[in-house]
Amino acid sequence: MQAVPNDHDDETNNNVLDGNPHDTEAVLDISLSEQGARALSRHLPNVETLYIRSLIDEDDDNNNHVPINNHNRPAIGNVTDEQIVSMFSILGDHQRLRHLVLDNLDALQEDDRVFPLEALTVLVQKARHLKSLQLDMDVAISGTPVHGRAFLLALRQHSSLETLELTEFGNARSTILASEFSPLMVPNRWKELSLSGGQQITDQQVDIAILQSQALTKLLVDSNGDFQRHLSRVLEALQNQQCQHLHELVVLDDLTEQTALDFASMIRHNHRTLQYLFLSLGIQSRYGTLITEALLHNNHIHSIRFVMSGERNGDATALVHHLRHNRTLKRIHIHFQGLFSQDRVNEVFLKPFLDILREDNYTLERIKLDKCHSAFSLSREVEFFLQLNRAGRNELLESTINSNINNTRTDVVRRLWANKIIQHRSNVNVVFYFLLQNPSFLPATV
């Protein structure tokens, strides 16, 4: 549900927010300021996840809720900084608020407005049960260095905050936070952190804030080329088996050659906890080859997502070839940017994938190939072998091989096969495949 203003007085207004009292998510238009915040607390008391936006376009792709009454909505230019601060102070008293997202605040920028940092400080100070704060907005932040230090201190002292995303804070207009970034910004309880390359961070701050964190499980870097030097330090630490809790590493910009080499080295040295990797391979296919070749030597990464923006087939060919003998990767998501059609995806990806799934790879469970807002379809044959892998094909075949090599009890292996067949009895194709692989379960012919 989305915040919508109406003509009635605030004291009798029951329709400022359109939604069900049991809703746990809400979208609030920042132009409603205090009125919207009060209405949220009164009429939607169970909201845990709140999106604050400047909803200026009914047809906005990001607006999936009730259309705005633009005729009655206050102009964003008429909302003062004091009202925004007051709005966030009221929201800070909302007892169930756990996740706050500020995004799509383009109306502020278009109206030459800035966002008062003091509002965020007040919210963090008051919302004591807040678990995640995502600031995804390309808008100027107003405040003095004192405001910057106060905000970061509030973050550090917050007792339950685990996730902070500061995307789009790397632009020059937002240097108020960048200049005040310090090791205090990442307490040991934080689990996720998102950083932008425009922040003026020293090597020492990276070492203290990221590498020595005892709880950080996800690091997202929007490098813009500026953060590559620090990213190399993080990769070196991963290669040396530091950052023992880091499970996810996301890099949103194209890699430089040196960073690609560092990534390949880190993957090859098999960091024990890193399981999810999201990279943009750009147009240099040799970088993709470096990365995917390293996957041959890795047995911990379970999921990868690559953004491929080139028009050549080098990355694709290398990826498929090197996955042939990988035994731990379960999920692959490839997002294409460039001249990729369904026919080309079939030729470059799906035919080679079918070959390796049929003969060599029994662990890959899910493949997603897409471009912009559309997904490429997988062939029925590829879907079938992925389904077999999800059903435990690798476990069954390995148990049989190990039993033959080690002369272990055949009744244990037989029981495993029987349980798998019973478990998937509703899927005729899977059961038929398993029976063909182990004909001993078929009735004897006369």
Coordinates of N, CA and C in Angstrom, one line a residue, residues 432-439:
F432 N 11.9 -42.9 -13.6 CA 12.3 -43.7 -14.7 C 13.8 -43.6 -14.9
Y433 N 14.4 -42.4 -14.8 CA 15.9 -42.2 -15.0 C 16.6 -43.0 -13.9
F434 N 16.2 -42.9 -12.7 CA 16.8 -43.6 -11.6 C 16.8 -45.1 -11.8
L435 N 15.6 -45.6 -12.2 CA 15.5 -47.0 -12.5 C 16.4 -47.5 -13.6
L436 N 16.6 -46.7 -14.6 CA 17.5 -47.1 -15.7 C 18.9 -47.1 -15.2
Q437 N 19.3 -46.2 -14.2 CA 20.6 -46.2 -13.7 C 20.9 -47.4 -12.8
N438 N 19.8 -47.9 -12.1 CA 19.9 -49.0 -11.2 C 18.8 -50.0 -11.5
P439 N 19.0 -50.8 -12.5 CA 17.9 -51.7 -12.9 C 17.6 -52.8 -11.9

